[in-house]
């Protein structure tokens, strides 16, 4: 059992990176916003929050109105304020970004959200009961958003979640530096107060079937996200730690998370960066990220890459792991091959080719893999049409089975997966489901 | 300038209210402070000490006493005895003193102004400035009274009547003085345009302007740029109050430095070259050229596409700015597909703003709201009409100025289209 000192030290090391804005900071920043008309930041936000409107309300100290403006477009505004890659979205499109500093939209959003959550103000009430029932599978951002939108319109919503806690990756996957677990928990509670019935520990396919749902509900929404980290298929794989589990433990059981001294992280996406951050912040003396291509092909956001370099993590590009070496059950190195870039592959990026005879050994006592998530396996089991392995939906978010809708990471065949896009899917699918229920009587 | 001395007073606390706007502190201040509450003897002794310590600097002492000849004679003599270089008569304080028949109670009645100034001039051996209150409908009237009474100069403006605000938590007046509050004198950056207008009105007045009496200008001066504008409209000395209350006396350095640099750049060698230089351009509407035409033009390179001009023209002006998509189509706001997002998409698909110049009336609203320097310019365009003023029109074609039908005919004939 870890002692109390280590417990607090670890909590501090992984605590929320950005402090909340003071009232004055928020007022000064809000006053800087030009209040653009048909603002580009609003277009860039996947949920199209009316950003100048909510910022103006902060400037006039109408924080309740500000929060309502945010939540009307994005029910999970508190999570999104923290986890959104704002540099790629709203802030990236801010007209002040070209010559000045863009408005700190994310932090202002958090200011308004923290205000209502700290006060315990509920801005929406359950709608007048329609008697219609909807089942939602998966209590991640997509499922919660869809559930909330439907409950606001008076439908009776049951939210099934296979895990013990709701929140999806906001609870289990997003590191505490960006979002502490309490924020996601508070949002789940808010959705429950809208009348959504949450059933955790209930898995579609194990505890009940789609036919059960079709018999009992007017519509079904699948927000099941993606699967586990795929295997690398190399000898010694059993010694490799799954990055998603590594992150999960750092959030929910940090004191007992084992951190190596010399950690190698395989992958160069945002999740890999999160794993490297945890290792570094929790005491590893050397953290190396291993990637088969180069800096240019990395899928991590530029701002994340900048961040991790500042954290003191090193990189081994054009490197392919081929075997984990261990002695007496203890990892001692990762054997790798040098790669070179060949012609473009299916993803449009140059394909890495091994350089013959270039084997070398990277010393390591812990190897973590973060190379993406498996496609939703549920799709084939439910006999849903797919697109590149993701569930296929039409513009109303309806799958190939009538009345069965889907959204979030499980349909993200194009573009980068993000919380805010999942929220938007859930919201729009909620609107389609509402229309269906109202029209079909 | 020495804080006004004179009649005995007692001050209250919570004297200053302030108006903060858009992150800018103290765009205006309002005060219910009275004249100096330190005993007259102390003030007079200190004036003498200051004058002894800085003999090369001018000390002008502001005074205000009850409206009796003996009282005024007495205070003027005592101020002169200190060695002060000049006296300013405070006819402007709009609160507290005015309720006792002093300050703006004098300044608002030209006859009182003249009478008291005469009393003062009977004993004055040093220059006397009459300080005017802006709380009056025609500023020239009390100034003419000062001229008539033989004052050596006038100064303006003192503070304006104002209530700075109401506290939304307590519902008290700001500032709260024991549960009450009320009008106080308003000053600071927000009053500058009012001061400039009154300053120009004196310069243009046949009696006051004609008298060539020096004018000391004030009201909202915070920077050398403000100072230059006061000089251009006829002030030959300047006073600053709120700005030094906000930032301290150190701001005076840039007032002087900035002004001399600007003068060097413009080739002015002394302040007198600047004083009143723009006054001849101040005009009544009656004498403005109705044929002068300007239209707005947007520099597409500088435009940041905030669309503030668009909404301003569209909602409250003349609906002549269009949003033009990449393919040249005129589009409506918010016409993007809500399934799209991200910075590239938002920035790349954003339409550009263009003025339909043939429909632009040249109101200049867009120019004023654009946050980018030199992005929108008002371009002078020949209107094709000979210059004419309303004054000329009402003399030569009176019916056009009195009858809408005639006006329509005139517009038609002249090719004036209003959309
Ligand atoms: C490590 C990591 C870090 C990330 N960081 C960010 C970030 O900083 N910013 C950002 O915007 N995005 C981030 N993302 C992406 C973001 O978390 C996801 O895009 C988002 O959570 C997707 O929401 P979702 O509701 O579609 O899926 P999920 O959040 O994955 O939720 C799906 C839920 O469905 C449940 N479920 C699955 N199958 C069943 C079943 N059969 N029955 C019942 N329940 C089921 C799961 O248990 C889970 O709770 C990150 C992702 C990862 C992996
Ligand atoms: C707190 C305060 C006290 C003032 N006291 C006097 C005064 O005693 N006598 C006077 O003639 N004017 C007084 N004024 C008016 C100023 O001299 C000046 O006319 C007015 O504030 C406008 O200038 P400004 O915008 O630079 O402040 C006072 C103004 C303020 C703000
Ligand atoms: S683009 Fe920037 S300045 Fe304009 S409204 Fe959005 S946040 Fe404000
Ligand atoms: S000057 Fe007035 S009318 Fe012309 S474009 Fe600008 S706002 Fe519109
Ligand atoms: S106000 Fe200025 S910067 Fe903004 S859209 Fe109009 S011209 Fe461009």
PDB file of C-alpha atoms in Angstrom, chain A residues 145-395:
ATOM      1  CA  UNK A 145     -25.282  13.773 -24.582  1.00  0.00           C
ATOM      2  CA  UNK A 146     -27.970  11.802 -26.412  1.00  0.00           C
ATOM      3  CA  UNK A 147     -29.589  10.752 -23.121  1.00  0.00           C
ATOM      4  CA  UNK A 148     -29.684  14.328 -21.834  1.00  0.00           C
ATOM      5  CA  UNK A 149     -31.163  15.754 -25.028  1.00  0.00           C
ATOM      6  CA  UNK A 150     -33.930  13.151 -25.009  1.00  0.00           C
ATOM      7  CA  UNK A 151     -34.682  13.574 -21.299  1.00  0.00           C
ATOM      8  CA  UNK A 152     -34.994  17.339 -21.819  1.00  0.00           C
ATOM      9  CA  UNK A 153     -37.702  16.507 -24.343  1.00  0.00           C
ATOM     10  CA  UNK A 154     -39.592  14.317 -21.886  1.00  0.00           C
ATOM     11  CA  UNK A 155     -38.660  10.862 -23.111  1.00  0.00           C
ATOM     12  CA  UNK A 156     -38.001   8.058 -20.677  1.00  0.00           C
ATOM     13  CA  UNK A 157     -34.339   7.177 -21.126  1.00  0.00           C
ATOM     14  CA  UNK A 158     -32.422   4.188 -19.796  1.00  0.00           C
ATOM     15  CA  UNK A 159     -28.667   4.366 -20.103  1.00  0.00           C
ATOM     16  CA  UNK A 160     -26.866   0.990 -20.021  1.00  0.00           C
ATOM     17  CA  UNK A 161     -23.150   0.986 -19.230  1.00  0.00           C
ATOM     18  CA  UNK A 162     -21.039  -2.133 -19.012  1.00  0.00           C
ATOM     19  CA  UNK A 163     -18.508  -0.663 -16.618  1.00  0.00           C
ATOM     20  CA  UNK A 164     -18.942   0.267 -12.956  1.00  0.00           C
ATOM     21  CA  UNK A 165     -18.663   3.982 -13.595  1.00  0.00           C
ATOM     22  CA  UNK A 166     -20.325   6.070 -16.248  1.00  0.00           C
ATOM     23  CA  UNK A 167     -18.467   8.721 -18.252  1.00  0.00           C
ATOM     24  CA  UNK A 168     -16.677   6.526 -20.795  1.00  0.00           C
ATOM     25  CA  UNK A 169     -13.191   7.735 -21.602  1.00  0.00           C
ATOM     26  CA  UNK A 170     -13.807  10.978 -19.682  1.00  0.00           C
ATOM     27  CA  UNK A 171     -13.814   8.855 -16.549  1.00  0.00           C
ATOM     28  CA  UNK A 172     -11.345   6.152 -17.553  1.00  0.00           C
ATOM     29  CA  UNK A 173      -9.216   7.533 -20.352  1.00  0.00           C
ATOM     30  CA  UNK A 174      -8.482  11.237 -20.167  1.00  0.00           C
ATOM     31  CA  UNK A 175      -5.560  12.005 -17.890  1.00  0.00           C
ATOM     32  CA  UNK A 176      -6.168  14.038 -14.747  1.00  0.00           C
ATOM     33  CA  UNK A 177      -3.913  16.820 -16.013  1.00  0.00           C
ATOM     34  CA  UNK A 178      -6.671  17.684 -18.426  1.00  0.00           C
ATOM     35  CA  UNK A 179      -9.752  16.474 -16.637  1.00  0.00           C
ATOM     36  CA  UNK A 180     -10.091  15.213 -13.080  1.00  0.00           C
ATOM     37  CA  UNK A 181     -12.570  12.332 -12.752  1.00  0.00           C
ATOM     38  CA  UNK A 182     -14.888  14.453 -10.547  1.00  0.00           C
ATOM     39  CA  UNK A 183     -15.785  16.673 -13.486  1.00  0.00           C
ATOM     40  CA  UNK A 184     -17.092  13.746 -15.504  1.00  0.00           C
ATOM     41  CA  UNK A 185     -18.840  12.398 -12.407  1.00  0.00           C
ATOM     42  CA  UNK A 186     -20.663  15.704 -11.865  1.00  0.00           C
ATOM     43  CA  UNK A 187     -21.858  15.684 -15.462  1.00  0.00           C
ATOM     44  CA  UNK A 188     -23.174  12.156 -15.122  1.00  0.00           C
ATOM     45  CA  UNK A 189     -25.076  13.221 -11.999  1.00  0.00           C
ATOM     46  CA  UNK A 190     -26.522  16.200 -13.879  1.00  0.00           C
ATOM     47  CA  UNK A 191     -27.771  13.914 -16.659  1.00  0.00           C
ATOM     48  CA  UNK A 192     -29.305  11.613 -14.058  1.00  0.00           C
ATOM     49  CA  UNK A 193     -31.104  14.557 -12.482  1.00  0.00           C
ATOM     50  CA  UNK A 194     -32.712  15.126 -15.881  1.00  0.00           C
ATOM     51  CA  UNK A 195     -34.481  11.826 -15.244  1.00  0.00           C
ATOM     52  CA  UNK A 196     -32.147   9.471 -17.109  1.00  0.00           C
ATOM     53  CA  UNK A 197     -32.097   6.007 -15.525  1.00  0.00           C
ATOM     54  CA  UNK A 198     -28.477   4.850 -15.371  1.00  0.00           C
ATOM     55  CA  UNK A 199     -27.790   1.116 -15.212  1.00  0.00           C
ATOM     56  CA  UNK A 200     -24.116   0.376 -14.769  1.00  0.00           C
ATOM     57  CA  UNK A 201     -22.608  -3.098 -14.995  1.00  0.00           C
ATOM     58  CA  UNK A 202     -25.014  -3.910 -17.852  1.00  0.00           C
ATOM     59  CA  UNK A 203     -23.474  -4.958 -21.142  1.00  0.00           C
ATOM     60  CA  UNK A 204     -25.291  -5.289 -24.427  1.00  0.00           C
ATOM     61  CA  UNK A 205     -24.509  -8.731 -25.814  1.00  0.00           C
ATOM     62  CA  UNK A 206     -23.858 -10.251 -22.390  1.00  0.00           C
ATOM     63  CA  UNK A 207     -26.620  -9.123 -20.047  1.00  0.00           C
ATOM     64  CA  UNK A 208     -29.255  -8.505 -22.696  1.00  0.00           C
ATOM     65  CA  UNK A 209     -29.668  -8.592 -26.460  1.00  0.00           C
ATOM     66  CA  UNK A 210     -30.611  -6.107 -29.107  1.00  0.00           C
ATOM     67  CA  UNK A 211     -33.886  -7.980 -29.549  1.00  0.00           C
ATOM     68  CA  UNK A 212     -34.686  -7.355 -25.855  1.00  0.00           C
ATOM     69  CA  UNK A 213     -34.165  -3.663 -26.436  1.00  0.00           C
ATOM     70  CA  UNK A 214     -36.192  -3.596 -29.638  1.00  0.00           C
ATOM     71  CA  UNK A 215     -39.054  -5.227 -27.795  1.00  0.00           C
ATOM     72  CA  UNK A 216     -39.030  -2.743 -24.929  1.00  0.00           C
ATOM     73  CA  UNK A 217     -37.890   0.601 -26.361  1.00  0.00           C
ATOM     74  CA  UNK A 218     -39.054   2.885 -29.134  1.00  0.00           C
ATOM     75  CA  UNK A 219     -35.485   3.559 -30.253  1.00  0.00           C
ATOM     76  CA  UNK A 220     -31.921   2.559 -29.397  1.00  0.00           C
ATOM     77  CA  UNK A 221     -28.728   4.634 -29.510  1.00  0.00           C
ATOM     78  CA  UNK A 222     -25.310   2.970 -29.568  1.00  0.00           C
ATOM     79  CA  UNK A 223     -22.506   5.053 -28.088  1.00  0.00           C
ATOM     80  CA  UNK A 224     -20.208   2.158 -27.408  1.00  0.00           C
ATOM     81  CA  UNK A 225     -16.898   3.760 -28.335  1.00  0.00           C
ATOM     82  CA  UNK A 226     -13.986   1.649 -29.475  1.00  0.00           C
ATOM     83  CA  UNK A 227     -12.308  -1.487 -28.158  1.00  0.00           C
ATOM     84  CA  UNK A 228      -9.072  -2.324 -26.401  1.00  0.00           C
ATOM     85  CA  UNK A 229      -5.563  -1.607 -27.665  1.00  0.00           C
ATOM     86  CA  UNK A 230      -4.735  -4.085 -30.440  1.00  0.00           C
ATOM     87  CA  UNK A 231      -1.878  -6.527 -30.083  1.00  0.00           C
ATOM     88  CA  UNK A 232       1.538  -5.871 -31.669  1.00  0.00           C
ATOM     89  CA  UNK A 233       2.040  -9.538 -32.441  1.00  0.00           C
ATOM     90  CA  UNK A 234       5.649  -9.633 -31.279  1.00  0.00           C
ATOM     91  CA  UNK A 235       7.391 -12.063 -28.974  1.00  0.00           C
ATOM     92  CA  UNK A 236       7.299 -10.946 -25.343  1.00  0.00           C
ATOM     93  CA  UNK A 237       3.996  -9.110 -25.876  1.00  0.00           C
ATOM     94  CA  UNK A 238       2.771 -10.485 -22.520  1.00  0.00           C
ATOM     95  CA  UNK A 239       5.201  -8.125 -20.796  1.00  0.00           C
ATOM     96  CA  UNK A 240       3.785  -5.057 -22.538  1.00  0.00           C
ATOM     97  CA  UNK A 241       1.381  -2.910 -20.563  1.00  0.00           C
ATOM     98  CA  UNK A 242      -1.792  -1.667 -22.244  1.00  0.00           C
ATOM     99  CA  UNK A 243      -1.647   2.132 -22.371  1.00  0.00           C
ATOM    100  CA  UNK A 244      -5.377   2.522 -21.760  1.00  0.00           C
ATOM    101  CA  UNK A 245      -5.086   0.510 -18.549  1.00  0.00           C
ATOM    102  CA  UNK A 246      -2.021   2.491 -17.554  1.00  0.00           C
ATOM    103  CA  UNK A 247      -4.003   5.730 -17.906  1.00  0.00           C
ATOM    104  CA  UNK A 248      -7.040   4.289 -16.201  1.00  0.00           C
ATOM    105  CA  UNK A 249      -5.057   3.305 -13.144  1.00  0.00           C
ATOM    106  CA  UNK A 250      -3.372   6.710 -13.058  1.00  0.00           C
ATOM    107  CA  UNK A 251      -6.823   8.258 -12.766  1.00  0.00           C
ATOM    108  CA  UNK A 252      -8.576   5.906 -10.431  1.00  0.00           C
ATOM    109  CA  UNK A 253      -5.796   4.232  -8.438  1.00  0.00           C
ATOM    110  CA  UNK A 254      -2.651   6.315  -8.918  1.00  0.00           C
ATOM    111  CA  UNK A 255      -0.916   5.325  -5.671  1.00  0.00           C
ATOM    112  CA  UNK A 256      -0.715   1.697  -6.768  1.00  0.00           C
ATOM    113  CA  UNK A 257       0.369   2.301 -10.341  1.00  0.00           C
ATOM    114  CA  UNK A 258       3.787   0.715 -10.956  1.00  0.00           C
ATOM    115  CA  UNK A 259       6.085   3.057 -12.879  1.00  0.00           C
ATOM    116  CA  UNK A 260       9.348   1.869 -14.402  1.00  0.00           C
ATOM    117  CA  UNK A 261      12.595   3.768 -14.151  1.00  0.00           C
ATOM    118  CA  UNK A 262      13.259   3.456 -17.820  1.00  0.00           C
ATOM    119  CA  UNK A 263       9.967   3.501 -19.682  1.00  0.00           C
ATOM    120  CA  UNK A 264       9.442   2.981 -23.395  1.00  0.00           C
ATOM    121  CA  UNK A 265       6.102   3.988 -24.912  1.00  0.00           C
ATOM    122  CA  UNK A 266       5.208   2.485 -28.284  1.00  0.00           C
ATOM    123  CA  UNK A 267       3.174   4.833 -30.483  1.00  0.00           C
ATOM    124  CA  UNK A 268       3.081   8.556 -31.169  1.00  0.00           C
ATOM    125  CA  UNK A 269      -0.568   9.517 -30.982  1.00  0.00           C
ATOM    126  CA  UNK A 270      -2.241  11.548 -28.266  1.00  0.00           C
ATOM    127  CA  UNK A 271      -2.762   8.502 -26.063  1.00  0.00           C
ATOM    128  CA  UNK A 272       0.927   7.622 -26.294  1.00  0.00           C
ATOM    129  CA  UNK A 273       1.768  11.151 -25.229  1.00  0.00           C
ATOM    130  CA  UNK A 274      -0.578  10.794 -22.258  1.00  0.00           C
ATOM    131  CA  UNK A 275       1.166   7.556 -21.216  1.00  0.00           C
ATOM    132  CA  UNK A 276       4.578   9.198 -21.505  1.00  0.00           C
ATOM    133  CA  UNK A 277       3.344  12.147 -19.448  1.00  0.00           C
ATOM    134  CA  UNK A 278       2.176   9.871 -16.660  1.00  0.00           C
ATOM    135  CA  UNK A 279       5.438   7.923 -16.601  1.00  0.00           C
ATOM    136  CA  UNK A 280       7.483  11.112 -16.518  1.00  0.00           C
ATOM    137  CA  UNK A 281       5.387  12.882 -13.932  1.00  0.00           C
ATOM    138  CA  UNK A 282       5.199   9.865 -11.652  1.00  0.00           C
ATOM    139  CA  UNK A 283       8.941   9.442 -11.438  1.00  0.00           C
ATOM    140  CA  UNK A 284      10.431   7.552 -14.400  1.00  0.00           C
ATOM    141  CA  UNK A 285      13.942   8.863 -14.973  1.00  0.00           C
ATOM    142  CA  UNK A 286      13.946   8.139 -18.687  1.00  0.00           C
ATOM    143  CA  UNK A 287      10.912   8.015 -20.975  1.00  0.00           C
ATOM    144  CA  UNK A 288      11.306   7.248 -24.675  1.00  0.00           C
ATOM    145  CA  UNK A 289       8.582   7.218 -27.299  1.00  0.00           C
ATOM    146  CA  UNK A 290       9.106   4.799 -30.155  1.00  0.00           C
ATOM    147  CA  UNK A 291       7.453   5.400 -33.526  1.00  0.00           C
ATOM    148  CA  UNK A 292       7.882   3.711 -36.892  1.00  0.00           C
ATOM    149  CA  UNK A 293       7.545   6.858 -38.945  1.00  0.00           C
ATOM    150  CA  UNK A 294       8.811  10.384 -38.368  1.00  0.00           C
ATOM    151  CA  UNK A 295       7.749  13.517 -36.605  1.00  0.00           C
ATOM    152  CA  UNK A 296       5.877  14.606 -39.744  1.00  0.00           C
ATOM    153  CA  UNK A 297       3.538  11.612 -39.772  1.00  0.00           C
ATOM    154  CA  UNK A 298       2.743  11.660 -36.040  1.00  0.00           C
ATOM    155  CA  UNK A 299      -0.986  11.709 -35.339  1.00  0.00           C
ATOM    156  CA  UNK A 300      -0.592  13.639 -32.087  1.00  0.00           C
ATOM    157  CA  UNK A 301      -1.680  17.262 -32.146  1.00  0.00           C
ATOM    158  CA  UNK A 302       1.146  19.742 -32.605  1.00  0.00           C
ATOM    159  CA  UNK A 303       0.440  21.334 -29.220  1.00  0.00           C
ATOM    160  CA  UNK A 304       0.611  17.918 -27.531  1.00  0.00           C
ATOM    161  CA  UNK A 305       3.926  17.174 -29.190  1.00  0.00           C
ATOM    162  CA  UNK A 306       5.288  20.532 -28.004  1.00  0.00           C
ATOM    163  CA  UNK A 307       4.035  19.777 -24.522  1.00  0.00           C
ATOM    164  CA  UNK A 308       5.669  16.366 -24.267  1.00  0.00           C
ATOM    165  CA  UNK A 309       8.996  17.656 -25.510  1.00  0.00           C
ATOM    166  CA  UNK A 310       8.915  20.204 -22.724  1.00  0.00           C
ATOM    167  CA  UNK A 311       8.167  17.408 -20.261  1.00  0.00           C
ATOM    168  CA  UNK A 312      11.595  15.997 -21.114  1.00  0.00           C
ATOM    169  CA  UNK A 313      10.534  12.882 -23.017  1.00  0.00           C
ATOM    170  CA  UNK A 314      12.829  11.612 -25.797  1.00  0.00           C
ATOM    171  CA  UNK A 315      11.863  10.194 -29.166  1.00  0.00           C
ATOM    172  CA  UNK A 316      13.055   7.307 -31.282  1.00  0.00           C
ATOM    173  CA  UNK A 317      11.581   7.836 -34.753  1.00  0.00           C
ATOM    174  CA  UNK A 318      11.760   5.330 -37.638  1.00  0.00           C
ATOM    175  CA  UNK A 319      11.891   2.549 -35.082  1.00  0.00           C
ATOM    176  CA  UNK A 320       9.869  -0.664 -35.061  1.00  0.00           C
ATOM    177  CA  UNK A 321       9.730  -2.832 -31.914  1.00  0.00           C
ATOM    178  CA  UNK A 322      10.277  -6.504 -32.712  1.00  0.00           C
ATOM    179  CA  UNK A 323      10.686  -8.267 -29.359  1.00  0.00           C
ATOM    180  CA  UNK A 324      10.549  -7.649 -25.623  1.00  0.00           C
ATOM    181  CA  UNK A 325      13.448  -9.148 -23.697  1.00  0.00           C
ATOM    182  CA  UNK A 326      12.929 -10.142 -20.086  1.00  0.00           C
ATOM    183  CA  UNK A 327      14.904 -11.948 -17.440  1.00  0.00           C
ATOM    184  CA  UNK A 328      13.238 -13.619 -14.452  1.00  0.00           C
ATOM    185  CA  UNK A 329       9.967 -11.994 -15.475  1.00  0.00           C
ATOM    186  CA  UNK A 330      11.559  -8.532 -15.473  1.00  0.00           C
ATOM    187  CA  UNK A 331      11.755  -6.581 -18.722  1.00  0.00           C
ATOM    188  CA  UNK A 332      15.242  -5.402 -19.548  1.00  0.00           C
ATOM    189  CA  UNK A 333      15.061  -4.190 -23.138  1.00  0.00           C
ATOM    190  CA  UNK A 334      13.033  -3.693 -26.256  1.00  0.00           C
ATOM    191  CA  UNK A 335      14.605  -4.976 -29.417  1.00  0.00           C
ATOM    192  CA  UNK A 336      13.916  -2.714 -32.404  1.00  0.00           C
ATOM    193  CA  UNK A 337      14.560  -2.347 -36.102  1.00  0.00           C
ATOM    194  CA  UNK A 338      15.402   0.855 -37.935  1.00  0.00           C
ATOM    195  CA  UNK A 339      12.893   1.835 -40.605  1.00  0.00           C
ATOM    196  CA  UNK A 340      12.955   3.976 -43.696  1.00  0.00           C
ATOM    197  CA  UNK A 341      10.007   5.642 -45.408  1.00  0.00           C
ATOM    198  CA  UNK A 342       8.675   4.126 -48.595  1.00  0.00           C
ATOM    199  CA  UNK A 343       5.762   5.042 -50.887  1.00  0.00           C
ATOM    200  CA  UNK A 344       2.435   6.158 -49.466  1.00  0.00           C
ATOM    201  CA  UNK A 345       0.193   3.471 -48.008  1.00  0.00           C
ATOM    202  CA  UNK A 346      -3.595   3.229 -47.674  1.00  0.00           C
ATOM    203  CA  UNK A 347      -3.615   5.974 -45.002  1.00  0.00           C
ATOM    204  CA  UNK A 348      -1.894   8.301 -47.452  1.00  0.00           C
ATOM    205  CA  UNK A 349       1.230   8.433 -45.315  1.00  0.00           C
ATOM    206  CA  UNK A 350       4.586   7.037 -46.447  1.00  0.00           C
ATOM    207  CA  UNK A 351       4.846   3.405 -45.419  1.00  0.00           C
ATOM    208  CA  UNK A 352       7.718   2.462 -43.129  1.00  0.00           C
ATOM    209  CA  UNK A 353      10.047  -0.256 -44.443  1.00  0.00           C
ATOM    210  CA  UNK A 354      12.464  -2.169 -42.202  1.00  0.00           C
ATOM    211  CA  UNK A 355      16.151  -1.603 -42.837  1.00  0.00           C
ATOM    212  CA  UNK A 356      17.751  -5.009 -43.038  1.00  0.00           C
ATOM    213  CA  UNK A 357      20.224  -5.851 -40.275  1.00  0.00           C
ATOM    214  CA  UNK A 358      19.504  -2.734 -38.276  1.00  0.00           C
ATOM    215  CA  UNK A 359      18.456  -4.472 -35.038  1.00  0.00           C
ATOM    216  CA  UNK A 360      19.294  -2.652 -31.834  1.00  0.00           C
ATOM    217  CA  UNK A 361      18.304  -2.811 -28.180  1.00  0.00           C
ATOM    218  CA  UNK A 362      16.552  -0.065 -26.265  1.00  0.00           C
ATOM    219  CA  UNK A 363      17.119  -0.540 -22.546  1.00  0.00           C
ATOM    220  CA  UNK A 364      13.752  -0.560 -20.729  1.00  0.00           C
ATOM    221  CA  UNK A 365      12.221  -1.927 -17.563  1.00  0.00           C
ATOM    222  CA  UNK A 366       8.660  -1.029 -18.574  1.00  0.00           C
ATOM    223  CA  UNK A 367       7.101  -1.078 -22.034  1.00  0.00           C
ATOM    224  CA  UNK A 368       3.719   0.542 -22.648  1.00  0.00           C
ATOM    225  CA  UNK A 369       1.817   0.348 -25.920  1.00  0.00           C
ATOM    226  CA  UNK A 370      -0.551   3.042 -27.117  1.00  0.00           C
ATOM    227  CA  UNK A 371      -1.249   2.278 -30.741  1.00  0.00           C
ATOM    228  CA  UNK A 372      -4.933   3.080 -31.039  1.00  0.00           C
ATOM    229  CA  UNK A 373      -8.094   1.188 -30.206  1.00  0.00           C
ATOM    230  CA  UNK A 374      -9.791  -1.739 -31.932  1.00  0.00           C
ATOM    231  CA  UNK A 375     -12.850  -1.089 -34.089  1.00  0.00           C
ATOM    232  CA  UNK A 376     -16.204  -1.675 -32.380  1.00  0.00           C
ATOM    233  CA  UNK A 377     -16.657  -5.440 -32.332  1.00  0.00           C
ATOM    234  CA  UNK A 378     -20.330  -5.024 -31.575  1.00  0.00           C
ATOM    235  CA  UNK A 379     -20.972  -3.915 -35.157  1.00  0.00           C
ATOM    236  CA  UNK A 380     -20.478  -7.328 -36.669  1.00  0.00           C
ATOM    237  CA  UNK A 381     -22.140  -9.130 -33.784  1.00  0.00           C
ATOM    238  CA  UNK A 382     -25.255  -7.002 -34.275  1.00  0.00           C
ATOM    239  CA  UNK A 383     -24.965  -7.443 -38.043  1.00  0.00           C
ATOM    240  CA  UNK A 384     -24.746  -3.697 -38.634  1.00  0.00           C
ATOM    241  CA  UNK A 385     -23.307  -2.358 -41.854  1.00  0.00           C
ATOM    242  CA  UNK A 386     -19.865  -0.893 -41.346  1.00  0.00           C
ATOM    243  CA  UNK A 387     -17.533   1.617 -42.977  1.00  0.00           C
ATOM    244  CA  UNK A 388     -13.810   0.896 -42.541  1.00  0.00           C
ATOM    245  CA  UNK A 389     -14.802  -1.208 -39.533  1.00  0.00           C
ATOM    246  CA  UNK A 390     -16.838   1.574 -37.901  1.00  0.00           C
ATOM    247  CA  UNK A 391     -20.613   1.453 -37.593  1.00  0.00           C
ATOM    248  CA  UNK A 392     -22.167   3.034 -40.660  1.00  0.00           C
ATOM    249  CA  UNK A 393     -24.845   5.671 -40.140  1.00  0.00           C
ATOM    250  CA  UNK A 394     -26.822   7.993 -42.392  1.00  0.00           C
ATOM    251  CA  UNK A 395     -27.049  11.758 -41.934  1.00  0.00           C
TER     252      UNK A 395
END
